[in-house]
C-alpha cells in the first residue's frame, strides 16, 4: 500500500501587483506561520519572475510558486477568471 502524505497550501494569493496587500516575502512569512507547505501567487494578468523558491526562517520553510489569474480587463463586469499554473512568462 502506498503511503499518503498530506501537503497543505494556498493556490490563489495576490500581491500589490494586482489587488493584494502583502509582497512575496511577506506572504511566505505568513504561510510559514500558518503551517503551510506551499503558496502560489496568482496576480491579475501579470507573471512576476524571480520570486519562486523556498523561503525559510527559524519556524520552518515554505515553497512559493507563481501563476497568473487571467481575465478580460475590457469586460464590465469582469468575468471568466482563469487561474494558470506552470508558465514561465506572462500570458
PDB file of N, CA and C in Angstrom:
ATOM      1  N   UNK A   1       0.833  -1.180   0.000  1.00  0.00           N
ATOM      2  CA  UNK A   1       0.000   0.000   0.000  1.00  0.00           C
ATOM      3  C   UNK A   1       0.883   1.250   0.000  1.00  0.00           C
ATOM      4  N   UNK A   2       0.516   2.216  -0.789  1.00  0.00           N
ATOM      5  CA  UNK A   2       1.267   3.462  -0.886  1.00  0.00           C
ATOM      6  C   UNK A   2       0.975   4.364   0.303  1.00  0.00           C
ATOM      7  N   UNK A   3       2.035   4.900   0.881  1.00  0.00           N
ATOM      8  CA  UNK A   3       1.867   5.839   1.996  1.00  0.00           C
ATOM      9  C   UNK A   3       1.401   7.187   1.453  1.00  0.00           C
ATOM     10  N   UNK A   4       0.429   7.763   2.107  1.00  0.00           N
ATOM     11  CA  UNK A   4      -0.091   9.067   1.698  1.00  0.00           C
ATOM     12  C   UNK A   4       0.519  10.159   2.557  1.00  0.00           C
ATOM     13  N   UNK A   5       0.803  11.265   1.909  1.00  0.00           N
ATOM     14  CA  UNK A   5       1.379  12.412   2.596  1.00  0.00           C
ATOM     15  C   UNK A   5       0.479  13.609   2.344  1.00  0.00           C
ATOM     16  N   UNK A   6       0.121  14.301   3.395  1.00  0.00           N
ATOM     17  CA  UNK A   6      -0.717  15.491   3.252  1.00  0.00           C
ATOM     18  C   UNK A   6       0.168  16.708   2.999  1.00  0.00           C
ATOM     19  N   UNK A   7      -0.153  17.440   1.938  1.00  0.00           N
ATOM     20  CA  UNK A   7       0.539  18.677   1.601  1.00  0.00           C
ATOM     21  C   UNK A   7      -0.501  19.784   1.659  1.00  0.00           C
ATOM     22  N   UNK A   8      -0.221  20.825   2.441  1.00  0.00           N
ATOM     23  CA  UNK A   8      -1.199  21.885   2.676  1.00  0.00           C
ATOM     24  C   UNK A   8      -0.684  23.187   2.081  1.00  0.00           C
ATOM     25  N   UNK A   9      -1.543  23.852   1.290  1.00  0.00           N
ATOM     26  CA  UNK A   9      -1.120  25.114   0.696  1.00  0.00           C
ATOM     27  C   UNK A   9      -2.284  25.968   0.253  1.00  0.00           C
ATOM     28  N   UNK A  10      -1.939  27.119  -0.281  1.00  0.00           N
ATOM     29  CA  UNK A  10      -2.917  28.063  -0.823  1.00  0.00           C
ATOM     30  C   UNK A  10      -2.537  28.324  -2.275  1.00  0.00           C
ATOM     31  N   UNK A  11      -3.474  28.095  -3.192  1.00  0.00           N
ATOM     32  CA  UNK A  11      -3.191  28.195  -4.622  1.00  0.00           C
ATOM     33  C   UNK A  11      -3.696  29.485  -5.258  1.00  0.00           C
ATOM     34  N   UNK A  12      -4.085  30.464  -4.445  1.00  0.00           N
ATOM     35  CA  UNK A  12      -4.625  31.704  -5.019  1.00  0.00           C
ATOM     36  C   UNK A  12      -4.348  32.873  -4.074  1.00  0.00           C
ATOM     37  N   UNK A  13      -3.212  33.528  -4.281  1.00  0.00           N
ATOM     38  CA  UNK A  13      -2.806  34.674  -3.467  1.00  0.00           C
ATOM     39  C   UNK A  13      -2.507  35.847  -4.397  1.00  0.00           C
ATOM     40  N   UNK A  14      -2.662  37.068  -3.875  1.00  0.00           N
ATOM     41  CA  UNK A  14      -2.354  38.268  -4.654  1.00  0.00           C
ATOM     42  C   UNK A  14      -1.376  39.154  -3.893  1.00  0.00           C
ATOM     43  N   UNK A  15      -0.573  39.901  -4.632  1.00  0.00           N
ATOM     44  CA  UNK A  15       0.347  40.893  -4.073  1.00  0.00           C
ATOM     45  C   UNK A  15      -0.124  42.282  -4.507  1.00  0.00           C
ATOM     46  N   UNK A  16       0.582  43.340  -4.100  1.00  0.00           N
ATOM     47  CA  UNK A  16       0.213  44.680  -4.576  1.00  0.00           C
ATOM     48  C   UNK A  16       0.354  44.871  -6.092  1.00  0.00           C
ATOM     49  N   UNK A  17       0.958  43.910  -6.801  1.00  0.00           N
ATOM     50  CA  UNK A  17       0.984  43.996  -8.265  1.00  0.00           C
ATOM     51  C   UNK A  17      -0.434  43.950  -8.837  1.00  0.00           C
ATOM     52  N   UNK A  18      -1.374  43.362  -8.097  1.00  0.00           N
ATOM     53  CA  UNK A  18      -2.781  43.401  -8.511  1.00  0.00           C
ATOM     54  C   UNK A  18      -3.588  43.985  -7.365  1.00  0.00           C
ATOM     55  N   UNK A  19      -4.314  43.185  -6.609  1.00  0.00           N
ATOM     56  CA  UNK A  19      -5.151  43.773  -5.551  1.00  0.00           C
ATOM     57  C   UNK A  19      -4.867  43.193  -4.163  1.00  0.00           C
ATOM     58  N   UNK A  20      -3.646  42.726  -3.949  1.00  0.00           N
ATOM     59  CA  UNK A  20      -3.251  42.221  -2.640  1.00  0.00           C
ATOM     60  C   UNK A  20      -2.559  43.288  -1.810  1.00  0.00           C
ATOM     61  N   UNK A  21      -2.235  42.937  -0.583  1.00  0.00           N
ATOM     62  CA  UNK A  21      -1.604  43.899   0.325  1.00  0.00           C
ATOM     63  C   UNK A  21      -0.206  43.487   0.768  1.00  0.00           C
ATOM     64  N   UNK A  22       0.174  42.226   0.594  1.00  0.00           N
ATOM     65  CA  UNK A  22       1.478  41.742   1.055  1.00  0.00           C
ATOM     66  C   UNK A  22       2.346  41.348  -0.140  1.00  0.00           C
ATOM     67  N   UNK A  23       3.651  41.619  -0.016  1.00  0.00           N
ATOM     68  CA  UNK A  23       4.602  41.221  -1.055  1.00  0.00           C
ATOM     69  C   UNK A  23       4.981  39.754  -0.868  1.00  0.00           C
ATOM     70  N   UNK A  24       5.687  39.191  -1.829  1.00  0.00           N
ATOM     71  CA  UNK A  24       6.003  37.764  -1.844  1.00  0.00           C
ATOM     72  C   UNK A  24       6.672  37.299  -0.553  1.00  0.00           C
ATOM     73  N   UNK A  25       7.657  38.023  -0.083  1.00  0.00           N
ATOM     74  CA  UNK A  25       8.347  37.617   1.144  1.00  0.00           C
ATOM     75  C   UNK A  25       7.404  37.644   2.343  1.00  0.00           C
ATOM     76  N   UNK A  26       6.524  38.629   2.400  1.00  0.00           N
ATOM     77  CA  UNK A  26       5.548  38.709   3.495  1.00  0.00           C
ATOM     78  C   UNK A  26       4.544  37.559   3.421  1.00  0.00           C
ATOM     79  N   UNK A  27       4.134  37.210   2.212  1.00  0.00           N
ATOM     80  CA  UNK A  27       3.227  36.073   2.025  1.00  0.00           C
ATOM     81  C   UNK A  27       3.903  34.793   2.506  1.00  0.00           C
ATOM     82  N   UNK A  28       5.177  34.630   2.156  1.00  0.00           N
ATOM     83  CA  UNK A  28       5.916  33.444   2.593  1.00  0.00           C
ATOM     84  C   UNK A  28       6.012  33.383   4.114  1.00  0.00           C
ATOM     85  N   UNK A  29       6.293  34.506   4.748  1.00  0.00           N
ATOM     86  CA  UNK A  29       6.380  34.543   6.213  1.00  0.00           C
ATOM     87  C   UNK A  29       5.039  34.150   6.845  1.00  0.00           C
ATOM     88  N   UNK A  30       3.945  34.682   6.312  1.00  0.00           N
ATOM     89  CA  UNK A  30       2.614  34.352   6.841  1.00  0.00           C
ATOM     90  C   UNK A  30       2.287  32.881   6.605  1.00  0.00           C
ATOM     91  N   UNK A  31       2.699  32.350   5.463  1.00  0.00           N
ATOM     92  CA  UNK A  31       2.444  30.940   5.158  1.00  0.00           C
ATOM     93  C   UNK A  31       3.197  30.028   6.117  1.00  0.00           C
ATOM     94  N   UNK A  32       4.429  30.387   6.427  1.00  0.00           N
ATOM     95  CA  UNK A  32       5.196  29.603   7.404  1.00  0.00           C
ATOM     96  C   UNK A  32       4.496  29.638   8.756  1.00  0.00           C
ATOM     97  N   UNK A  33       4.072  30.824   9.172  1.00  0.00           N
ATOM     98  CA  UNK A  33       3.382  30.966  10.463  1.00  0.00           C
ATOM     99  C   UNK A  33       2.092  30.154  10.507  1.00  0.00           C
ATOM    100  N   UNK A  34       1.426  30.005   9.346  1.00  0.00           N
ATOM    101  CA  UNK A  34       0.176  29.249   9.277  1.00  0.00           C
ATOM    102  C   UNK A  34       0.409  27.750   9.110  1.00  0.00           C
ATOM    103  N   UNK A  35       1.657  27.337   8.939  1.00  0.00           N
ATOM    104  CA  UNK A  35       1.961  25.919   8.796  1.00  0.00           C
ATOM    105  C   UNK A  35       1.744  25.372   7.399  1.00  0.00           C
ATOM    106  N   UNK A  36       1.734  26.239   6.389  1.00  0.00           N
ATOM    107  CA  UNK A  36       1.539  25.781   5.014  1.00  0.00           C
ATOM    108  C   UNK A  36       2.836  25.215   4.442  1.00  0.00           C
ATOM    109  N   UNK A  37       2.693  24.308   3.478  1.00  0.00           N
ATOM    110  CA  UNK A  37       3.839  23.744   2.774  1.00  0.00           C
ATOM    111  C   UNK A  37       4.174  24.535   1.515  1.00  0.00           C
ATOM    112  N   UNK A  38       3.155  25.156   0.901  1.00  0.00           N
ATOM    113  CA  UNK A  38       3.377  25.914  -0.328  1.00  0.00           C
ATOM    114  C   UNK A  38       2.332  27.006  -0.468  1.00  0.00           C
ATOM    115  N   UNK A  39       2.654  28.005  -1.279  1.00  0.00           N
ATOM    116  CA  UNK A  39       1.699  29.025  -1.711  1.00  0.00           C
ATOM    117  C   UNK A  39       1.979  29.307  -3.182  1.00  0.00           C
ATOM    118  N   UNK A  40       0.915  29.620  -3.918  1.00  0.00           N
ATOM    119  CA  UNK A  40       1.064  30.026  -5.313  1.00  0.00           C
ATOM    120  C   UNK A  40       0.444  31.405  -5.454  1.00  0.00           C
ATOM    121  N   UNK A  41       1.271  32.377  -5.850  1.00  0.00           N
ATOM    122  CA  UNK A  41       0.810  33.748  -6.041  1.00  0.00           C
ATOM    123  C   UNK A  41       0.287  33.870  -7.464  1.00  0.00           C
ATOM    124  N   UNK A  42      -0.975  34.278  -7.598  1.00  0.00           N
ATOM    125  CA  UNK A  42      -1.633  34.366  -8.908  1.00  0.00           C
ATOM    126  C   UNK A  42      -2.200  35.768  -9.092  1.00  0.00           C
ATOM    127  N   UNK A  43      -1.308  36.730  -9.306  1.00  0.00           N
ATOM    128  CA  UNK A  43      -1.754  38.104  -9.522  1.00  0.00           C
ATOM    129  C   UNK A  43      -2.537  38.218 -10.823  1.00  0.00           C
ATOM    130  N   UNK A  44      -3.355  39.268 -10.906  1.00  0.00           N
ATOM    131  CA  UNK A  44      -4.185  39.510 -12.085  1.00  0.00           C
ATOM    132  C   UNK A  44      -3.337  39.943 -13.281  1.00  0.00           C
ATOM    133  N   UNK A  45      -3.363  39.134 -14.337  1.00  0.00           N
ATOM    134  CA  UNK A  45      -2.786  39.486 -15.636  1.00  0.00           C
ATOM    135  C   UNK A  45      -1.332  39.929 -15.574  1.00  0.00           C
ATOM    136  N   UNK A  46      -0.560  39.327 -14.677  1.00  0.00           N
ATOM    137  CA  UNK A  46       0.878  39.603 -14.608  1.00  0.00           C
ATOM    138  C   UNK A  46       1.583  38.368 -14.070  1.00  0.00           C
ATOM    139  N   UNK A  47       2.740  38.064 -14.642  1.00  0.00           N
ATOM    140  CA  UNK A  47       3.577  36.964 -14.161  1.00  0.00           C
ATOM    141  C   UNK A  47       4.858  37.585 -13.615  1.00  0.00           C
ATOM    142  N   UNK A  48       5.096  37.442 -12.331  1.00  0.00           N
ATOM    143  CA  UNK A  48       6.256  38.049 -11.683  1.00  0.00           C
ATOM    144  C   UNK A  48       7.386  37.024 -11.642  1.00  0.00           C
ATOM    145  N   UNK A  49       8.488  37.339 -12.288  1.00  0.00           N
ATOM    146  CA  UNK A  49       9.630  36.425 -12.337  1.00  0.00           C
ATOM    147  C   UNK A  49      10.600  36.706 -11.191  1.00  0.00           C
ATOM    148  N   UNK A  50      11.391  35.704 -10.849  1.00  0.00           N
ATOM    149  CA  UNK A  50      12.476  35.877  -9.897  1.00  0.00           C
ATOM    150  C   UNK A  50      12.113  35.755  -8.432  1.00  0.00           C
ATOM    151  N   UNK A  51      10.899  35.338  -8.120  1.00  0.00           N
ATOM    152  CA  UNK A  51      10.494  35.239  -6.713  1.00  0.00           C
ATOM    153  C   UNK A  51      10.197  33.802  -6.281  1.00  0.00           C
ATOM    154  N   UNK A  52      10.190  32.861  -7.216  1.00  0.00           N
ATOM    155  CA  UNK A  52       9.873  31.477  -6.870  1.00  0.00           C
ATOM    156  C   UNK A  52      11.009  30.834  -6.080  1.00  0.00           C
ATOM    157  N   UNK A  53      10.631  29.931  -5.206  1.00  0.00           N
ATOM    158  CA  UNK A  53      11.624  29.177  -4.461  1.00  0.00           C
ATOM    159  C   UNK A  53      11.188  28.945  -3.032  1.00  0.00           C
ATOM    160  N   UNK A  54      12.104  28.357  -2.265  1.00  0.00           N
ATOM    161  CA  UNK A  54      11.839  28.120  -0.849  1.00  0.00           C
ATOM    162  C   UNK A  54      12.214  29.354  -0.038  1.00  0.00           C
ATOM    163  N   UNK A  55      11.327  29.727   0.860  1.00  0.00           N
ATOM    164  CA  UNK A  55      11.580  30.795   1.826  1.00  0.00           C
ATOM    165  C   UNK A  55      11.614  30.122   3.188  1.00  0.00           C
ATOM    166  N   UNK A  56      12.538  30.536   4.030  1.00  0.00           N
ATOM    167  CA  UNK A  56      12.603  29.905   5.348  1.00  0.00           C
ATOM    168  C   UNK A  56      12.986  30.911   6.414  1.00  0.00           C
ATOM    169  N   UNK A  57      12.603  30.566   7.625  1.00  0.00           N
ATOM    170  CA  UNK A  57      13.002  31.316   8.810  1.00  0.00           C
ATOM    171  C   UNK A  57      13.175  30.313   9.940  1.00  0.00           C
ATOM    172  N   UNK A  58      13.328  30.795  11.155  1.00  0.00           N
ATOM    173  CA  UNK A  58      13.567  29.895  12.286  1.00  0.00           C
ATOM    174  C   UNK A  58      12.381  28.982  12.588  1.00  0.00           C
ATOM    175  N   UNK A  59      11.204  29.279  12.032  1.00  0.00           N
ATOM    176  CA  UNK A  59       9.999  28.484  12.298  1.00  0.00           C
ATOM    177  C   UNK A  59       9.688  27.444  11.224  1.00  0.00           C
ATOM    178  N   UNK A  60      10.397  27.471  10.103  1.00  0.00           N
ATOM    179  CA  UNK A  60      10.131  26.498   9.052  1.00  0.00           C
ATOM    180  C   UNK A  60      10.435  27.046   7.676  1.00  0.00           C
ATOM    181  N   UNK A  61       9.877  26.389   6.667  1.00  0.00           N
ATOM    182  CA  UNK A  61      10.069  26.850   5.292  1.00  0.00           C
ATOM    183  C   UNK A  61       8.811  26.588   4.491  1.00  0.00           C
ATOM    184  N   UNK A  62       8.699  27.318   3.377  1.00  0.00           N
ATOM    185  CA  UNK A  62       7.543  27.190   2.502  1.00  0.00           C
ATOM    186  C   UNK A  62       8.019  27.354   1.061  1.00  0.00           C
ATOM    187  N   UNK A  63       7.382  26.646   0.150  1.00  0.00           N
ATOM    188  CA  UNK A  63       7.670  26.793  -1.274  1.00  0.00           C
ATOM    189  C   UNK A  63       6.714  27.819  -1.855  1.00  0.00           C
ATOM    190  N   UNK A  64       7.248  28.880  -2.459  1.00  0.00           N
ATOM    191  CA  UNK A  64       6.425  29.899  -3.108  1.00  0.00           C
ATOM    192  C   UNK A  64       6.578  29.754  -4.618  1.00  0.00           C
ATOM    193  N   UNK A  65       5.455  29.581  -5.303  1.00  0.00           N
ATOM    194  CA  UNK A  65       5.422  29.482  -6.758  1.00  0.00           C
ATOM    195  C   UNK A  65       4.586  30.626  -7.314  1.00  0.00           C
ATOM    196  N   UNK A  66       4.704  30.856  -8.623  1.00  0.00           N
ATOM    197  CA  UNK A  66       3.972  31.939  -9.276  1.00  0.00           C
ATOM    198  C   UNK A  66       3.114  31.369 -10.391  1.00  0.00           C
ATOM    199  N   UNK A  67       1.856  31.796 -10.423  1.00  0.00           N
ATOM    200  CA  UNK A  67       0.948  31.520 -11.528  1.00  0.00           C
ATOM    201  C   UNK A  67       0.412  32.850 -12.018  1.00  0.00           C
ATOM    202  N   UNK A  68      -0.744  32.821 -12.631  1.00  0.00           N
ATOM    203  CA  UNK A  68      -1.361  34.057 -13.118  1.00  0.00           C
ATOM    204  C   UNK A  68      -2.873  33.889 -13.141  1.00  0.00           C
ATOM    205  N   UNK A  69      -3.581  34.925 -12.738  1.00  0.00           N
ATOM    206  CA  UNK A  69      -5.039  34.947 -12.864  1.00  0.00           C
ATOM    207  C   UNK A  69      -5.375  35.794 -14.088  1.00  0.00           C
ATOM    208  N   UNK A  70      -5.898  35.140 -15.103  1.00  0.00           N
ATOM    209  CA  UNK A  70      -6.161  35.807 -16.383  1.00  0.00           C
ATOM    210  C   UNK A  70      -7.641  36.121 -16.504  1.00  0.00           C
ATOM    211  N   UNK A  71      -7.936  37.335 -16.961  1.00  0.00           N
ATOM    212  CA  UNK A  71      -9.318  37.717 -17.253  1.00  0.00           C
ATOM    213  C   UNK A  71      -9.308  38.869 -18.239  1.00  0.00           C
ATOM    214  N   UNK A  72     -10.444  39.106 -18.854  1.00  0.00           N
ATOM    215  CA  UNK A  72     -10.581  40.176 -19.837  1.00  0.00           C
ATOM    216  C   UNK A  72     -10.821  41.487 -19.101  1.00  0.00           C
ATOM    217  N   UNK A  73      -9.828  42.371 -19.122  1.00  0.00           N
ATOM    218  CA  UNK A  73      -9.937  43.631 -18.383  1.00  0.00           C
ATOM    219  C   UNK A  73     -10.880  44.620 -19.059  1.00  0.00           C
ATOM    220  N   UNK A  74     -11.258  44.366 -20.306  1.00  0.00           N
ATOM    221  CA  UNK A  74     -12.163  45.275 -21.022  1.00  0.00           C
ATOM    222  C   UNK A  74     -13.633  44.973 -20.759  1.00  0.00           C
ATOM    223  N   UNK A  75     -13.904  43.814 -20.204  1.00  0.00           N
ATOM    224  CA  UNK A  75     -15.295  43.423 -19.967  1.00  0.00           C
ATOM    225  C   UNK A  75     -15.782  43.991 -18.637  1.00  0.00           C
ATOM    226  N   UNK A  76     -16.963  44.569 -18.645  1.00  0.00           N
ATOM    227  CA  UNK A  76     -17.567  45.115 -17.419  1.00  0.00           C
ATOM    228  C   UNK A  76     -18.933  44.477 -17.246  1.00  0.00           C
ATOM    229  N   UNK A  77     -19.232  43.805 -16.154  1.00  0.00           N
ATOM    230  CA  UNK A  77     -18.258  43.495 -15.106  1.00  0.00           C
ATOM    231  C   UNK A  77     -17.285  42.422 -15.573  1.00  0.00           C
ATOM    232  N   UNK A  78     -16.126  42.396 -14.941  1.00  0.00           N
ATOM    233  CA  UNK A  78     -15.132  41.393 -15.296  1.00  0.00           C
ATOM    234  C   UNK A  78     -15.655  40.011 -14.928  1.00  0.00           C
ATOM    235  N   UNK A  79     -15.358  39.055 -15.767  1.00  0.00           N
ATOM    236  CA  UNK A  79     -15.823  37.689 -15.534  1.00  0.00           C
ATOM    237  C   UNK A  79     -14.818  36.709 -16.121  1.00  0.00           C
ATOM    238  N   UNK A  80     -15.118  35.444 -15.994  1.00  0.00           N
ATOM    239  CA  UNK A  80     -14.307  34.375 -16.579  1.00  0.00           C
ATOM    240  C   UNK A  80     -12.857  34.415 -16.113  1.00  0.00           C
ATOM    241  N   UNK A  81     -12.649  34.520 -14.826  1.00  0.00           N
ATOM    242  CA  UNK A  81     -11.291  34.491 -14.290  1.00  0.00           C
ATOM    243  C   UNK A  81     -10.755  33.067 -14.379  1.00  0.00           C
ATOM    244  N   UNK A  82      -9.516  32.932 -14.839  1.00  0.00           N
ATOM    245  CA  UNK A  82      -8.894  31.631 -15.049  1.00  0.00           C
ATOM    246  C   UNK A  82      -7.545  31.614 -14.345  1.00  0.00           C
ATOM    247  N   UNK A  83      -7.335  30.650 -13.458  1.00  0.00           N
ATOM    248  CA  UNK A  83      -6.043  30.505 -12.797  1.00  0.00           C
ATOM    249  C   UNK A  83      -5.152  29.616 -13.656  1.00  0.00           C
ATOM    250  N   UNK A  84      -3.933  30.090 -13.916  1.00  0.00           N
ATOM    251  CA  UNK A  84      -2.989  29.370 -14.766  1.00  0.00           C
ATOM    252  C   UNK A  84      -1.724  29.092 -13.957  1.00  0.00           C
ATOM    253  N   UNK A  85      -1.273  27.844 -13.993  1.00  0.00           N
ATOM    254  CA  UNK A  85      -0.075  27.431 -13.262  1.00  0.00           C
ATOM    255  C   UNK A  85       0.929  26.826 -14.235  1.00  0.00           C
ATOM    256  N   UNK A  86       2.212  26.917 -13.895  1.00  0.00           N
ATOM    257  CA  UNK A  86       3.246  26.233 -14.664  1.00  0.00           C
ATOM    258  C   UNK A  86       3.772  26.987 -15.865  1.00  0.00           C
ATOM    259  N   UNK A  87       3.475  28.261 -15.989  1.00  0.00           N
ATOM    260  CA  UNK A  87       4.005  29.036 -17.106  1.00  0.00           C
ATOM    261  C   UNK A  87       5.289  29.736 -16.677  1.00  0.00           C
ATOM    262  N   UNK A  88       6.077  30.139 -17.653  1.00  0.00           N
ATOM    263  CA  UNK A  88       7.312  30.858 -17.359  1.00  0.00           C
ATOM    264  C   UNK A  88       7.269  32.294 -17.848  1.00  0.00           C
ATOM    265  N   UNK A  89       6.137  32.696 -18.418  1.00  0.00           N
ATOM    266  CA  UNK A  89       6.014  34.072 -18.895  1.00  0.00           C
ATOM    267  C   UNK A  89       4.566  34.513 -18.769  1.00  0.00           C
ATOM    268  N   UNK A  90       4.371  35.816 -18.857  1.00  0.00           N
ATOM    269  CA  UNK A  90       3.029  36.387 -18.757  1.00  0.00           C
ATOM    270  C   UNK A  90       2.189  35.981 -19.962  1.00  0.00           C
ATOM    271  N   UNK A  91       0.945  35.617 -19.695  1.00  0.00           N
ATOM    272  CA  UNK A  91       0.046  35.231 -20.782  1.00  0.00           C
ATOM    273  C   UNK A  91      -0.826  36.353 -21.157  1.00  0.00           C
TER     274      UNK A  91
END
